[in-house]
Amino acid sequence: MLPHQSSSGSRPLEFHANDIPDLYAALDNLLAQIPRGSVTTYGDLARALGDVKAARWIGERLLHHDHGPHCPCHRVVRKDGSPGLYVTGDADEKLALLRSEGVTIEDGRVTPDFRADQFATDHPLRSLRELQRRVPHELTLTPPVDEPRTIGGLDVAYVDARTAVAAYVQLDAHTLETLWEATLTLPVRFPYVSGYLAFRELPALLDLADHARREEHWADLVFVDGNGILHPRRAGIAACFGLLSETPTIGIGKTLLCGTVDLAEMPADQPRMIVHDDEPLGAALKCRDASRPFFASPGNLLTMEETVRWSRHCLTDHRLPEPIHRADRLSKRAVRDAGRNDA
């Protein structure tokens, strides 16, 4: 993948699949550092990874991992010292293991003593967050040079936690006829952590974009399942993807990630702006008056006005714009096929 050439004159923003850390391996490394007789918290592990937002994923991961007789996962508790859930389903077993290692337990609680700053770590999420902070300064939110003749839709679905299917559909921009479609199945090295969706799905989307370009079916404007600048750091997956692929993009969110918008009695023919930190970042739209809204935002190389115009143009009988609806349907079909092949 080529680096994006910065228009600001700063060092080019580079991104490669190898830049994404294996967070599963990073967590295992941290767990191995907790000494016998010591206890840490989910939050401390998350801070050692670089962002406390990872605490929820850590809790879920420790409930569903390859657990052996010498696994140190029992040395992780909640911030109040209560044991929390345990992989075996028995929290008392967790406390019994801690007691056998010399940890003092009072009223079913322990005192965490191994804190975030005691881990040897390179804080992998911190470097990704720094990369996200650069993205908004590199985006170009201007109208496309030419009127799009083709429109694309990108979506990612999951066979399991470690296997993704990326789907792409190309449509005629005016008739919305499907012209071409493709899927790729790829391994996943990064879990879902709130605010970091881009790093879970970008490798698959960029590989699929390269494939579509080689086949000469890359669209002039691409809808991405996920947010554009409608993101706490203005760096949703549609923004990152649009920047790195040098493609005009629109992000389509099914839930409101950030910002405020008045949805009361909202009719389908009146999009409403979403504001975050006093800045308009996207628009809420509906297919029909009775439909649930979706949330569109520019990714790259597109204005807010064009984002709303093309989002409305691509609405038919489905809740979401047709490029996203068809890419979603294609990815789910590929996941079902993969499941049947594994049976």
Tab-separated table of N, CA and C in Angstrom, residues 166-259:
chain	number	residue	atom	x	y	z
A	166	ALA	N	-14.663	-9.286	3.653
A	166	ALA	CA	-14.895	-7.945	3.123
A	166	ALA	C	-15.659	-8.068	1.810
A	167	ALA	N	-16.695	-7.238	1.641
A	167	ALA	CA	-17.539	-7.304	0.451
A	167	ALA	C	-17.587	-5.936	-0.230
A	168	TYR	N	-17.564	-5.966	-1.554
A	168	TYR	CA	-17.606	-4.745	-2.360
A	168	TYR	C	-18.614	-4.921	-3.491
A	169	VAL	N	-19.428	-3.890	-3.683
A	169	VAL	CA	-20.399	-3.867	-4.780
A	169	VAL	C	-20.224	-2.569	-5.545
A	170	GLN	N	-20.187	-2.667	-6.853
A	170	GLN	CA	-20.113	-1.481	-7.704
A	170	GLN	C	-21.450	-1.281	-8.408
A	171	LEU	N	-21.975	-0.048	-8.371
A	171	LEU	CA	-23.275	0.277	-8.959
A	171	LEU	C	-23.128	1.386	-9.986
A	172	ASP	N	-24.024	1.400	-10.928
A	172	ASP	CA	-24.151	2.552	-11.809
A	172	ASP	C	-24.684	3.720	-10.973
A	173	ALA	N	-24.037	4.872	-11.067
A	173	ALA	CA	-24.375	5.986	-10.193
A	173	ALA	C	-25.784	6.519	-10.414
A	174	HIS	N	-26.326	6.342	-11.590
A	174	HIS	CA	-27.630	6.941	-11.880
A	174	HIS	C	-28.767	5.930	-11.801
A	175	THR	N	-28.564	4.743	-12.335
A	175	THR	CA	-29.631	3.746	-12.320
A	175	THR	C	-29.580	2.863	-11.080
A	176	LEU	N	-28.446	2.856	-10.375
A	176	LEU	CA	-28.199	1.996	-9.205
A	176	LEU	C	-28.201	0.508	-9.567
A	177	GLU	N	-27.984	0.209	-10.835
A	177	GLU	CA	-27.840	-1.185	-11.260
A	177	GLU	C	-26.498	-1.724	-10.755
A	178	THR	N	-26.511	-2.954	-10.232
A	178	THR	CA	-25.264	-3.583	-9.795
A	178	THR	C	-24.430	-3.964	-11.012
A	179	LEU	N	-23.184	-3.497	-11.050
A	179	LEU	CA	-22.293	-3.759	-12.181
A	179	LEU	C	-21.280	-4.859	-11.890
A	180	TRP	N	-20.859	-4.982	-10.619
A	180	TRP	CA	-19.788	-5.926	-10.284
A	180	TRP	C	-19.774	-6.098	-8.778
A	181	GLU	N	-19.327	-7.256	-8.311
A	181	GLU	CA	-19.213	-7.473	-6.871
A	181	GLU	C	-18.103	-8.477	-6.588
A	182	ALA	N	-17.558	-8.401	-5.375
A	182	ALA	CA	-16.466	-9.298	-5.007
A	182	ALA	C	-16.371	-9.379	-3.490
A	183	THR	N	-15.807	-10.490	-2.995
A	183	THR	CA	-15.547	-10.653	-1.568
A	183	THR	C	-14.128	-11.194	-1.377
A	184	LEU	N	-13.553	-10.897	-0.217
A	184	LEU	CA	-12.277	-11.467	0.196
A	184	LEU	C	-12.403	-11.938	1.639
A	185	THR	N	-11.868	-13.117	1.943
A	185	THR	CA	-11.853	-13.635	3.308
A	185	THR	C	-10.428	-13.563	3.834
A	186	LEU	N	-10.273	-12.906	5.006
A	186	LEU	CA	-8.940	-12.624	5.525
A	186	LEU	C	-8.895	-12.813	7.038
A	187	PRO	N	-7.717	-13.107	7.589
A	187	PRO	CA	-7.592	-13.215	9.045
A	187	PRO	C	-7.669	-11.842	9.716
A	188	VAL	N	-8.108	-11.819	10.973
A	188	VAL	CA	-8.239	-10.587	11.754
A	188	VAL	C	-7.234	-10.624	12.898
A	189	ARG	N	-6.444	-9.558	13.033
A	189	ARG	CA	-5.440	-9.498	14.089
A	189	ARG	C	-5.803	-8.491	15.170
A	190	PHE	N	-6.936	-7.825	15.005
A	190	PHE	CA	-7.278	-6.734	15.925
A	190	PHE	C	-8.734	-6.890	16.348
A	191	PRO	N	-9.040	-6.822	17.634
A	191	PRO	CA	-10.420	-7.000	18.100
A	191	PRO	C	-11.238	-5.726	17.945
A	192	TYR	N	-12.500	-5.814	18.312
A	192	TYR	CA	-13.317	-4.601	18.325
A	192	TYR	C	-13.079	-3.865	19.636
A	193	VAL	N	-12.506	-2.681	19.548
A	193	VAL	CA	-12.341	-1.775	20.677
A	193	VAL	C	-12.985	-0.461	20.273
A	194	SER	N	-13.874	0.064	21.101
A	194	SER	CA	-14.603	1.282	20.765
A	194	SER	C	-13.642	2.400	20.356
A	195	GLY	N	-13.907	3.003	19.193
A	195	GLY	CA	-13.075	4.080	18.693
A	195	GLY	C	-11.959	3.635	17.771
A	196	TYR	N	-11.749	2.308	17.668
A	196	TYR	CA	-10.640	1.788	16.866
A	196	TYR	C	-11.124	0.823	15.774
A	197	LEU	N	-12.387	0.926	15.381
A	197	LEU	CA	-12.932	0.010	14.379
A	197	LEU	C	-12.105	0.030	13.100
A	198	ALA	N	-11.590	1.204	12.737
A	198	ALA	CA	-10.847	1.311	11.485
A	198	ALA	C	-9.696	0.313	11.425
A	199	PHE	N	-9.011	0.104	12.541
A	199	PHE	CA	-7.835	-0.754	12.522
A	199	PHE	C	-8.196	-2.237	12.502
A	200	ARG	N	-9.433	-2.544	12.816
A	200	ARG	CA	-9.903	-3.925	12.692
A	200	ARG	C	-10.218	-4.265	11.243
A	201	GLU	N	-10.754	-3.292	10.506
A	201	GLU	CA	-11.299	-3.580	9.180
A	201	GLU	C	-10.506	-3.000	8.014
A	202	LEU	N	-9.644	-2.013	8.270
A	202	LEU	CA	-8.919	-1.372	7.169
A	202	LEU	C	-8.100	-2.338	6.315
A	203	PRO	N	-7.344	-3.268	6.905
A	203	PRO	CA	-6.552	-4.153	6.050
A	203	PRO	C	-7.392	-4.896	5.018
A	204	ALA	N	-8.554	-5.408	5.449
A	204	ALA	CA	-9.417	-6.143	4.520
A	204	ALA	C	-9.978	-5.215	3.448
A	205	LEU	N	-10.401	-4.011	3.842
A	205	LEU	CA	-10.983	-3.086	2.872
A	205	LEU	C	-9.941	-2.613	1.862
A	206	LEU	N	-8.732	-2.334	2.310
A	206	LEU	CA	-7.689	-1.877	1.391
A	206	LEU	C	-7.272	-2.986	0.423
A	207	ASP	N	-7.215	-4.219	0.923
A	207	ASP	CA	-6.910	-5.350	0.028
A	207	ASP	C	-7.999	-5.513	-1.028
A	208	LEU	N	-9.252	-5.351	-0.606
A	208	LEU	CA	-10.364	-5.497	-1.545
A	208	LEU	C	-10.362	-4.354	-2.555
A	209	ALA	N	-10.018	-3.152	-2.120
A	209	ALA	CA	-9.925	-2.021	-3.048
A	209	ALA	C	-8.824	-2.262	-4.088
A	210	ASP	N	-7.694	-2.797	-3.640
A	210	ASP	CA	-6.615	-3.128	-4.590
A	210	ASP	C	-7.097	-4.148	-5.623
A	211	HIS	N	-7.851	-5.138	-5.154
A	211	HIS	CA	-8.378	-6.162	-6.063
A	211	HIS	C	-9.334	-5.549	-7.084
A	212	ALA	N	-10.236	-4.684	-6.619
A	212	ALA	CA	-11.195	-4.059	-7.531
A	212	ALA	C	-10.493	-3.163	-8.547
A	213	ARG	N	-9.448	-2.493	-8.132
A	213	ARG	CA	-8.688	-1.645	-9.062
A	213	ARG	C	-8.003	-2.486	-10.137
A	214	ARG	N	-7.438	-3.604	-9.708
A	214	ARG	CA	-6.788	-4.476	-10.703
A	214	ARG	C	-7.785	-4.979	-11.731
A	215	GLU	N	-9.021	-5.204	-11.281
A	215	GLU	CA	-10.065	-5.686	-12.187
A	215	GLU	C	-10.776	-4.547	-12.924
A	216	GLU	N	-10.312	-3.304	-12.678
A	216	GLU	CA	-10.882	-2.104	-13.308
A	216	GLU	C	-12.356	-1.922	-12.974
A	217	HIS	N	-12.686	-2.177	-11.721
A	217	HIS	CA	-14.058	-1.995	-11.266
A	217	HIS	C	-14.130	-1.135	-10.002
A	218	TRP	N	-13.135	-0.283	-9.812
A	218	TRP	CA	-13.168	0.581	-8.644
A	218	TRP	C	-14.067	1.779	-8.911
A	219	ALA	N	-14.942	2.102	-7.968
A	219	ALA	CA	-15.961	3.132	-8.169
A	219	ALA	C	-15.391	4.539	-7.975
A	220	ASP	N	-16.108	5.521	-8.509
A	220	ASP	CA	-15.715	6.923	-8.380
A	220	ASP	C	-16.042	7.480	-7.000
A	221	LEU	N	-17.022	6.899	-6.349
A	221	LEU	CA	-17.452	7.317	-5.007
A	221	LEU	C	-17.833	6.054	-4.242
A	222	VAL	N	-17.350	5.936	-3.011
A	222	VAL	CA	-17.557	4.693	-2.267
A	222	VAL	C	-18.215	4.966	-0.912
A	223	PHE	N	-19.305	4.244	-0.651
A	223	PHE	CA	-19.945	4.235	0.667
A	223	PHE	C	-19.262	3.163	1.521
A	224	VAL	N	-18.974	3.497	2.773
A	224	VAL	CA	-18.324	2.569	3.696
A	224	VAL	C	-19.221	2.359	4.908
A	225	ASP	N	-19.383	1.104	5.306
A	225	ASP	CA	-20.168	0.786	6.500
A	225	ASP	C	-19.366	1.198	7.732
A	226	GLY	N	-19.667	2.349	8.267
A	226	GLY	CA	-18.935	2.926	9.385
A	226	GLY	C	-18.880	4.431	9.204
A	227	ASN	N	-18.368	5.131	10.198
A	227	ASN	CA	-18.400	6.587	10.169
A	227	ASN	C	-17.233	7.193	9.405
A	228	GLY	N	-17.467	8.411	8.933
A	228	GLY	CA	-16.404	9.211	8.343
A	228	GLY	C	-15.849	10.139	9.409
A	229	ILE	N	-16.072	11.450	9.252
A	229	ILE	CA	-15.592	12.399	10.262
A	229	ILE	C	-16.509	12.436	11.475
A	230	LEU	N	-17.639	11.740	11.421
A	230	LEU	CA	-18.538	11.656	12.571
A	230	LEU	C	-17.941	10.655	13.566
A	231	HIS	N	-16.925	11.108	14.277
A	231	HIS	CA	-16.087	10.251	15.107
A	231	HIS	C	-15.442	11.152	16.157
A	232	PRO	N	-15.236	10.677	17.380
A	232	PRO	CA	-14.655	11.550	18.410
A	232	PRO	C	-13.332	12.174	18.002
A	233	ARG	N	-12.544	11.484	17.177
A	233	ARG	CA	-11.275	12.038	16.714
A	233	ARG	C	-11.320	12.410	15.235
A	234	ARG	N	-12.535	12.503	14.662
A	234	ARG	CA	-12.741	12.855	13.254
A	234	ARG	C	-12.020	11.882	12.340
A	235	ALA	N	-11.916	10.629	12.784
A	235	ALA	CA	-11.110	9.658	12.044
A	235	ALA	C	-11.792	8.305	11.993
A	236	GLY	N	-13.070	8.286	11.597
A	236	GLY	CA	-13.771	7.024	11.434
A	236	GLY	C	-13.222	6.240	10.255
A	237	ILE	N	-13.706	5.020	10.111
A	237	ILE	CA	-13.126	4.136	9.097
A	237	ILE	C	-13.291	4.688	7.682
A	238	ALA	N	-14.401	5.366	7.391
A	238	ALA	CA	-14.585	5.908	6.042
A	238	ALA	C	-13.606	7.041	5.767
A	239	ALA	N	-13.235	7.799	6.801
A	239	ALA	CA	-12.234	8.851	6.642
A	239	ALA	C	-10.852	8.243	6.422
A	240	CYS	N	-10.478	7.286	7.272
A	240	CYS	CA	-9.166	6.634	7.129
A	240	CYS	C	-9.049	5.933	5.784
A	241	PHE	N	-10.102	5.191	5.428
A	241	PHE	CA	-10.060	4.466	4.162
A	241	PHE	C	-10.004	5.432	2.980
A	242	GLY	N	-10.819	6.480	3.008
A	242	GLY	CA	-10.816	7.440	1.914
A	242	GLY	C	-9.479	8.119	1.745
A	243	LEU	N	-8.815	8.403	2.867
A	243	LEU	CA	-7.507	9.038	2.815
A	243	LEU	C	-6.456	8.105	2.223
A	244	LEU	N	-6.419	6.876	2.726
A	244	LEU	CA	-5.374	5.945	2.308
A	244	LEU	C	-5.595	5.384	0.907
A	245	SER	N	-6.855	5.305	0.483
A	245	SER	CA	-7.141	4.808	-0.868
A	245	SER	C	-7.301	5.937	-1.871
A	246	GLU	N	-7.238	7.196	-1.396
A	246	GLU	CA	-7.407	8.378	-2.240
A	246	GLU	C	-8.710	8.292	-3.032
A	247	THR	N	-9.780	8.015	-2.289
A	247	THR	CA	-11.103	7.815	-2.883
A	247	THR	C	-12.124	8.712	-2.195
A	248	PRO	N	-13.027	9.358	-2.940
A	248	PRO	CA	-14.151	10.043	-2.298
A	248	PRO	C	-15.010	9.025	-1.548
A	249	THR	N	-15.258	9.264	-0.265
A	249	THR	CA	-15.981	8.293	0.546
A	249	THR	C	-17.066	8.952	1.392
A	250	ILE	N	-18.085	8.145	1.682
A	250	ILE	CA	-19.166	8.513	2.598
A	250	ILE	C	-19.243	7.434	3.661
A	251	GLY	N	-19.271	7.833	4.914
A	251	GLY	CA	-19.446	6.887	6.000
A	251	GLY	C	-20.905	6.788	6.389
A	252	ILE	N	-21.389	5.569	6.569
A	252	ILE	CA	-22.781	5.337	6.945
A	252	ILE	C	-22.808	4.594	8.280
A	253	GLY	N	-23.266	5.269	9.328
A	253	GLY	CA	-23.374	4.664	10.646
A	253	GLY	C	-24.817	4.300	10.961
A	254	LYS	N	-24.990	3.157	11.594
A	254	LYS	CA	-26.347	2.725	11.967
A	254	LYS	C	-26.756	3.260	13.332
A	255	THR	N	-25.758	3.588	14.154
A	255	THR	CA	-26.022	4.203	15.458
A	255	THR	C	-25.199	5.481	15.555
A	256	LEU	N	-25.612	6.373	16.415
A	256	LEU	CA	-24.940	7.664	16.554
A	256	LEU	C	-23.735	7.504	17.474
A	257	LEU	N	-22.536	7.618	16.922
A	257	LEU	CA	-21.314	7.413	17.689
A	257	LEU	C	-21.000	8.605	18.579
A	258	CYS	N	-21.247	9.808	18.094
A	258	CYS	CA	-20.987	11.005	18.883
A	258	CYS	C	-21.849	12.138	18.331
A	259	GLY	N	-21.912	13.232	19.074
A	259	GLY	CA	-22.673	14.379	18.615
A	259	GLY	C	-24.130	14.334	19.043
